[in-house]
Amino acid sequence: MADDPRPLASLSLTHVHYDPTDPLSYVCAWLALVPQGLCVVYATLIWSTREAEIALLFAGQLACEAINFALKRLIKEERPARMYGKGYGMPSSHAQFVAYFAVSLALFLLVRHRPPTARRRRNHTPMSMPERAAWSAVAVAVATAVAWSRVYLNYHTAKQVFVGSAAGVVSAVGWFVITGILRQSGWLAWAIDLPLARFLRVRDLVVEEDLCQAGWEKWDDKMTALKAQKSEKER
């Protein structure tokens, strides 16, 4: 293998250039990995929860990436001069990706998510509106940091990042409207009731309850029963 004359290629998916003498540049290099991390989160949640809302959110994310791919090849604007990467720079795919995610999460938490009140569910207090607003603000702050890091690392100009962020926001709002129509028209309910969806155990609960609630109730029932059995034995 050592004598093989064939040159090796670099997998550039997580290959980020930064200034090793600048601590802030190092932080920005890690921020560049946020989209890849979010893809792992998407895959994990879709597999573990089988929630239709999360799958729809990811479908919109992929559509947003396809729009970015098309825009870059339509606009064909180069990246900043001091840039070692490949491809066009307008609009920034990182900025568009995180803007879509942050806005979509905020729209879900603040508009679509309607968890039951504590009076209707035992041993569970759903997130209040201030808590949901706080999490939305965190998502927007992280998205802003990721977008800014692209300019700091000289991967994009400020204009490319701004356009990417705007495209992400428009994509998120547009997809939120489309999925709302799918819900109101009954198409989503129809799709979830298809044999394949039922085989995959697809469900649509997260809009009206927290992800952890169903599992928590089963666990709480089990622990309550065990405590009751223990009390009976002690008598």
mmCIF file of C-alpha atoms in Angstrom:
data_model
loop_
_atom_site.group_PDB
_atom_site.id
_atom_site.type_symbol
_atom_site.label_atom_id
_atom_site.label_comp_id
_atom_site.label_asym_id
_atom_site.label_seq_id
_atom_site.Cartn_x
_atom_site.Cartn_y
_atom_site.Cartn_z
ATOM 1 C CA MET A 1 0.000 0.000 0.000
ATOM 2 C CA ALA A 2 2.862 2.381 0.787
ATOM 3 C CA ASP A 3 4.275 1.878 -2.721
ATOM 4 C CA ASP A 4 0.956 2.526 -4.456
ATOM 5 C CA PRO A 5 1.499 5.525 -6.800
ATOM 6 C CA ARG A 6 -2.178 6.460 -6.951
ATOM 7 C CA PRO A 7 -2.917 9.841 -5.230
ATOM 8 C CA LEU A 8 -5.339 9.931 -2.331
ATOM 9 C CA ALA A 9 -8.434 12.137 -2.282
ATOM 10 C CA SER A 10 -9.810 14.144 0.652
ATOM 11 C CA LEU A 11 -13.368 13.722 1.897
ATOM 12 C CA SER A 12 -14.280 17.396 2.181
ATOM 13 C CA LEU A 13 -17.599 16.944 4.015
ATOM 14 C CA THR A 14 -16.057 17.962 7.344
ATOM 15 C CA HIS A 15 -12.846 19.510 6.023
ATOM 16 C CA VAL A 16 -12.778 23.052 7.457
ATOM 17 C CA HIS A 17 -9.928 25.546 7.119
ATOM 18 C CA TYR A 18 -9.259 27.829 10.100
ATOM 19 C CA ASP A 19 -6.439 29.851 11.653
ATOM 20 C CA PRO A 20 -4.813 27.664 14.340
ATOM 21 C CA THR A 21 -3.440 30.767 16.082
ATOM 22 C CA ASP A 22 -6.916 32.283 16.500
ATOM 23 C CA PRO A 23 -9.140 30.674 19.216
ATOM 24 C CA LEU A 24 -12.260 32.264 17.720
ATOM 25 C CA SER A 25 -11.424 30.776 14.347
ATOM 26 C CA TYR A 26 -11.216 27.370 16.016
ATOM 27 C CA VAL A 27 -14.716 27.843 17.496
ATOM 28 C CA CYS A 28 -16.017 28.861 14.082
ATOM 29 C CA ALA A 29 -14.578 25.668 12.602
ATOM 30 C CA TRP A 30 -16.712 23.655 15.038
ATOM 31 C CA LEU A 31 -19.764 25.781 14.228
ATOM 32 C CA ALA A 32 -19.307 24.735 10.600
ATOM 33 C CA LEU A 33 -20.216 21.185 11.664
ATOM 34 C CA VAL A 34 -23.650 22.166 13.029
ATOM 35 C CA PRO A 35 -25.524 21.161 9.820
ATOM 36 C CA GLN A 36 -23.939 17.698 9.893
ATOM 37 C CA GLY A 37 -24.840 17.391 13.559
ATOM 38 C CA LEU A 38 -28.433 18.376 12.844
ATOM 39 C CA CYS A 39 -28.657 15.671 10.169
ATOM 40 C CA VAL A 40 -27.655 13.121 12.812
ATOM 41 C CA VAL A 41 -30.324 14.545 15.141
ATOM 42 C CA TYR A 42 -32.928 14.317 12.378
ATOM 43 C CA ALA A 43 -32.072 10.686 11.611
ATOM 44 C CA THR A 44 -32.032 9.716 15.287
ATOM 45 C CA LEU A 45 -35.386 11.338 16.078
ATOM 46 C CA ILE A 46 -37.097 9.988 12.962
ATOM 47 C CA TRP A 47 -35.950 6.444 13.722
ATOM 48 C CA SER A 48 -36.666 6.557 17.450
ATOM 49 C CA THR A 49 -39.986 8.439 17.448
ATOM 50 C CA ARG A 50 -41.484 7.700 13.991
ATOM 51 C CA GLU A 51 -43.109 11.138 14.232
ATOM 52 C CA ALA A 52 -44.595 12.479 10.997
ATOM 53 C CA GLU A 53 -43.888 16.096 11.977
ATOM 54 C CA ILE A 54 -40.161 15.437 12.325
ATOM 55 C CA ALA A 55 -40.055 13.537 9.033
ATOM 56 C CA LEU A 56 -41.850 16.445 7.332
ATOM 57 C CA LEU A 57 -39.394 18.899 8.861
ATOM 58 C CA PHE A 58 -36.494 16.877 7.467
ATOM 59 C CA ALA A 59 -38.172 16.624 4.053
ATOM 60 C CA GLY A 60 -38.386 20.403 4.001
ATOM 61 C CA GLN A 61 -34.742 20.606 5.016
ATOM 62 C CA LEU A 62 -33.758 18.436 2.054
ATOM 63 C CA ALA A 63 -35.902 20.569 -0.262
ATOM 64 C CA CYS A 64 -34.160 23.648 1.122
ATOM 65 C CA GLU A 65 -30.786 22.086 0.282
ATOM 66 C CA ALA A 66 -31.998 21.323 -3.243
ATOM 67 C CA ILE A 67 -33.017 24.976 -3.649
ATOM 68 C CA ASN A 68 -29.557 26.070 -2.495
ATOM 69 C CA PHE A 69 -27.929 23.666 -4.961
ATOM 70 C CA ALA A 70 -29.975 25.141 -7.809
ATOM 71 C CA LEU A 71 -29.415 28.772 -6.775
ATOM 72 C CA LYS A 72 -25.642 28.366 -6.597
ATOM 73 C CA ARG A 73 -25.512 27.001 -10.138
ATOM 74 C CA LEU A 74 -27.911 29.650 -11.371
ATOM 75 C CA ILE A 75 -26.153 32.654 -9.802
ATOM 76 C CA LYS A 76 -22.583 31.291 -10.135
ATOM 77 C CA GLU A 77 -20.999 33.814 -7.776
ATOM 78 C CA GLU A 78 -17.507 32.935 -6.610
ATOM 79 C CA ARG A 79 -16.452 32.672 -2.994
ATOM 80 C CA PRO A 80 -14.130 35.269 -1.400
ATOM 81 C CA ALA A 81 -10.647 35.442 -2.951
ATOM 82 C CA ARG A 82 -8.838 33.999 0.089
ATOM 83 C CA MET A 83 -10.806 30.767 0.168
ATOM 84 C CA TYR A 84 -9.484 27.241 -0.233
ATOM 85 C CA GLY A 85 -12.776 25.415 -0.773
ATOM 86 C CA LYS A 86 -14.549 24.480 -3.956
ATOM 87 C CA GLY A 87 -17.872 25.460 -5.490
ATOM 88 C CA TYR A 88 -19.849 28.655 -5.761
ATOM 89 C CA GLY A 89 -20.588 30.837 -2.755
ATOM 90 C CA MET A 90 -23.982 32.454 -3.442
ATOM 91 C CA PRO A 91 -26.033 31.734 -1.386
ATOM 92 C CA SER A 92 -24.312 30.232 1.671
ATOM 93 C CA SER A 93 -25.588 26.678 2.171
ATOM 94 C CA HIS A 94 -24.643 26.708 5.874
ATOM 95 C CA ALA A 95 -26.585 29.926 6.494
ATOM 96 C CA GLN A 96 -29.583 28.639 4.546
ATOM 97 C CA PHE A 97 -29.547 25.278 6.345
ATOM 98 C CA VAL A 98 -29.475 26.665 9.885
ATOM 99 C CA ALA A 99 -31.904 29.498 9.090
ATOM 100 C CA TYR A 100 -34.446 26.975 7.827
ATOM 101 C CA PHE A 101 -34.008 24.814 10.926
ATOM 102 C CA ALA A 102 -34.193 27.679 13.430
ATOM 103 C CA VAL A 103 -37.270 29.286 11.866
ATOM 104 C CA SER A 104 -39.020 25.922 11.397
ATOM 105 C CA LEU A 105 -38.393 25.001 15.034
ATOM 106 C CA ALA A 106 -39.654 28.398 16.208
ATOM 107 C CA LEU A 107 -42.795 28.123 14.055
ATOM 108 C CA PHE A 108 -43.493 24.671 15.421
ATOM 109 C CA LEU A 109 -42.955 25.585 19.077
ATOM 110 C CA LEU A 110 -44.748 28.935 18.967
ATOM 111 C CA VAL A 111 -47.553 28.285 16.474
ATOM 112 C CA ARG A 112 -48.236 24.607 15.769
ATOM 113 C CA HIS A 113 -47.339 22.905 19.050
ATOM 114 C CA ARG A 114 -50.378 22.709 21.329
ATOM 115 C CA PRO A 115 -49.511 20.439 24.273
ATOM 116 C CA PRO A 116 -52.244 19.595 26.798
ATOM 117 C CA THR A 117 -52.374 21.565 30.002
ATOM 118 C CA ALA A 118 -51.075 20.063 33.236
ATOM 119 C CA ARG A 119 -54.671 19.585 34.413
ATOM 120 C CA ARG A 120 -55.347 17.141 31.576
ATOM 121 C CA ARG A 121 -52.230 15.019 32.114
ATOM 122 C CA ARG A 122 -50.946 13.630 35.380
ATOM 123 C CA ASN A 123 -47.345 13.947 36.507
ATOM 124 C CA HIS A 124 -46.443 16.124 33.564
ATOM 125 C CA THR A 125 -46.028 19.843 33.063
ATOM 126 C CA PRO A 126 -45.675 20.757 29.361
ATOM 127 C CA MET A 127 -43.396 23.564 28.224
ATOM 128 C CA SER A 128 -44.903 26.960 28.783
ATOM 129 C CA MET A 129 -44.987 29.582 26.046
ATOM 130 C CA PRO A 130 -42.047 31.511 27.617
ATOM 131 C CA GLU A 131 -40.013 28.284 27.652
ATOM 132 C CA ARG A 132 -40.849 27.590 24.022
ATOM 133 C CA ALA A 133 -39.934 31.181 23.136
ATOM 134 C CA ALA A 134 -36.614 30.753 24.954
ATOM 135 C CA TRP A 135 -35.763 27.577 23.017
ATOM 136 C CA SER A 136 -36.698 29.326 19.786
ATOM 137 C CA ALA A 137 -34.368 32.190 20.683
ATOM 138 C CA VAL A 138 -31.548 29.724 21.360
ATOM 139 C CA ALA A 139 -32.071 28.132 17.929
ATOM 140 C CA VAL A 140 -32.008 31.544 16.234
ATOM 141 C CA ALA A 141 -28.866 32.526 18.182
ATOM 142 C CA VAL A 142 -27.038 29.358 17.139
ATOM 143 C CA ALA A 143 -28.111 29.861 13.524
ATOM 144 C CA THR A 144 -26.824 33.441 13.665
ATOM 145 C CA ALA A 145 -23.490 32.258 15.070
ATOM 146 C CA VAL A 146 -23.119 29.627 12.340
ATOM 147 C CA ALA A 147 -23.921 32.165 9.614
ATOM 148 C CA TRP A 148 -21.484 34.700 11.059
ATOM 149 C CA SER A 149 -18.749 32.049 11.304
ATOM 150 C CA ARG A 150 -18.876 31.541 7.542
ATOM 151 C CA VAL A 151 -17.861 35.154 7.015
ATOM 152 C CA TYR A 152 -15.231 35.007 9.771
ATOM 153 C CA LEU A 153 -13.614 31.937 8.223
ATOM 154 C CA ASN A 154 -13.719 33.663 4.823
ATOM 155 C CA TYR A 155 -15.840 30.960 3.216
ATOM 156 C CA HIS A 156 -18.511 33.499 2.199
ATOM 157 C CA THR A 157 -19.078 37.204 1.882
ATOM 158 C CA ALA A 158 -21.601 38.935 4.128
ATOM 159 C CA LYS A 159 -23.963 39.252 1.136
ATOM 160 C CA GLN A 160 -23.794 35.513 0.424
ATOM 161 C CA VAL A 161 -24.603 34.715 4.040
ATOM 162 C CA PHE A 162 -27.463 37.214 4.135
ATOM 163 C CA VAL A 163 -29.022 35.806 0.959
ATOM 164 C CA GLY A 164 -28.587 32.265 2.268
ATOM 165 C CA SER A 165 -30.280 33.166 5.541
ATOM 166 C CA ALA A 166 -33.133 34.873 3.682
ATOM 167 C CA ALA A 167 -33.598 31.819 1.464
ATOM 168 C CA GLY A 168 -33.694 29.599 4.546
ATOM 169 C CA VAL A 169 -36.329 31.767 6.233
ATOM 170 C CA VAL A 170 -38.510 31.854 3.101
ATOM 171 C CA SER A 171 -38.158 28.076 2.705
ATOM 172 C CA ALA A 172 -39.138 27.485 6.328
ATOM 173 C CA VAL A 173 -42.209 29.714 6.162
ATOM 174 C CA GLY A 174 -43.262 28.256 2.815
ATOM 175 C CA TRP A 175 -42.894 24.663 4.014
ATOM 176 C CA PHE A 176 -44.757 25.473 7.229
ATOM 177 C CA VAL A 177 -47.698 26.731 5.154
ATOM 178 C CA ILE A 178 -47.597 23.670 2.876
ATOM 179 C CA THR A 179 -47.544 21.205 5.780
ATOM 180 C CA GLY A 180 -50.374 23.143 7.411
ATOM 181 C CA ILE A 181 -52.443 22.662 4.256
ATOM 182 C CA LEU A 182 -51.575 18.942 4.243
ATOM 183 C CA ARG A 183 -52.883 18.687 7.792
ATOM 184 C CA GLN A 184 -56.075 20.675 7.274
ATOM 185 C CA SER A 185 -56.938 18.907 4.006
ATOM 186 C CA GLY A 186 -56.586 15.462 5.579
ATOM 187 C CA TRP A 187 -53.797 14.318 3.271
ATOM 188 C CA LEU A 188 -51.397 13.784 6.156
ATOM 189 C CA ALA A 189 -53.908 11.666 8.076
ATOM 190 C CA TRP A 190 -54.531 9.647 4.900
ATOM 191 C CA ALA A 191 -50.809 9.059 4.362
ATOM 192 C CA ILE A 192 -50.248 7.962 7.966
ATOM 193 C CA ASP A 193 -53.028 5.405 7.620
ATOM 194 C CA LEU A 194 -51.439 3.730 4.587
ATOM 195 C CA PRO A 195 -50.252 0.108 5.116
ATOM 196 C CA LEU A 196 -46.570 1.043 4.744
ATOM 197 C CA ALA A 197 -46.866 3.892 7.256
ATOM 198 C CA ARG A 198 -48.651 1.611 9.712
ATOM 199 C CA PHE A 199 -45.982 -1.049 9.210
ATOM 200 C CA LEU A 200 -43.312 1.553 10.016
ATOM 201 C CA ARG A 201 -45.412 2.705 13.007
ATOM 202 C CA VAL A 202 -45.555 6.300 11.856
ATOM 203 C CA ARG A 203 -47.492 8.527 14.250
ATOM 204 C CA ASP A 204 -48.467 12.181 14.620
ATOM 205 C CA LEU A 205 -48.477 12.907 18.330
ATOM 206 C CA VAL A 206 -45.798 15.520 18.898
ATOM 207 C CA VAL A 207 -48.072 18.368 17.820
ATOM 208 C CA GLU A 208 -50.321 17.752 20.818
ATOM 209 C CA GLU A 209 -47.929 16.211 23.343
ATOM 210 C CA ASP A 210 -44.256 16.249 24.241
ATOM 211 C CA LEU A 211 -41.986 13.575 22.793
ATOM 212 C CA CYS A 212 -41.265 12.102 26.203
ATOM 213 C CA GLN A 213 -44.853 12.021 27.459
ATOM 214 C CA ALA A 214 -46.128 8.674 26.147
ATOM 215 C CA GLY A 215 -43.086 6.770 27.346
ATOM 216 C CA TRP A 216 -43.129 8.601 30.669
ATOM 217 C CA GLU A 217 -46.739 7.611 31.343
ATOM 218 C CA LYS A 218 -45.962 3.922 30.726
ATOM 219 C CA TRP A 219 -42.954 4.140 33.056
ATOM 220 C CA ASP A 220 -44.952 5.989 35.714
ATOM 221 C CA ASP A 221 -47.731 3.379 35.535
ATOM 222 C CA LYS A 222 -45.156 0.626 36.021
ATOM 223 C CA MET A 223 -43.515 2.326 38.999
ATOM 224 C CA THR A 224 -46.901 3.104 40.581
ATOM 225 C CA ALA A 225 -47.907 -0.559 40.261
ATOM 226 C CA LEU A 226 -44.607 -1.721 41.794
ATOM 227 C CA LYS A 227 -45.007 0.648 44.720
ATOM 228 C CA ALA A 228 -48.569 -0.583 45.253
ATOM 229 C CA GLN A 229 -47.376 -4.201 45.259
ATOM 230 C CA LYS A 230 -44.623 -3.325 47.747
ATOM 231 C CA SER A 231 -47.121 -1.626 50.041
ATOM 232 C CA GLU A 232 -49.401 -4.650 49.936
ATOM 233 C CA LYS A 233 -46.538 -6.994 50.879
ATOM 234 C CA GLU A 234 -45.504 -4.754 53.790
ATOM 235 C CA ARG A 235 -49.027 -4.955 55.201
#
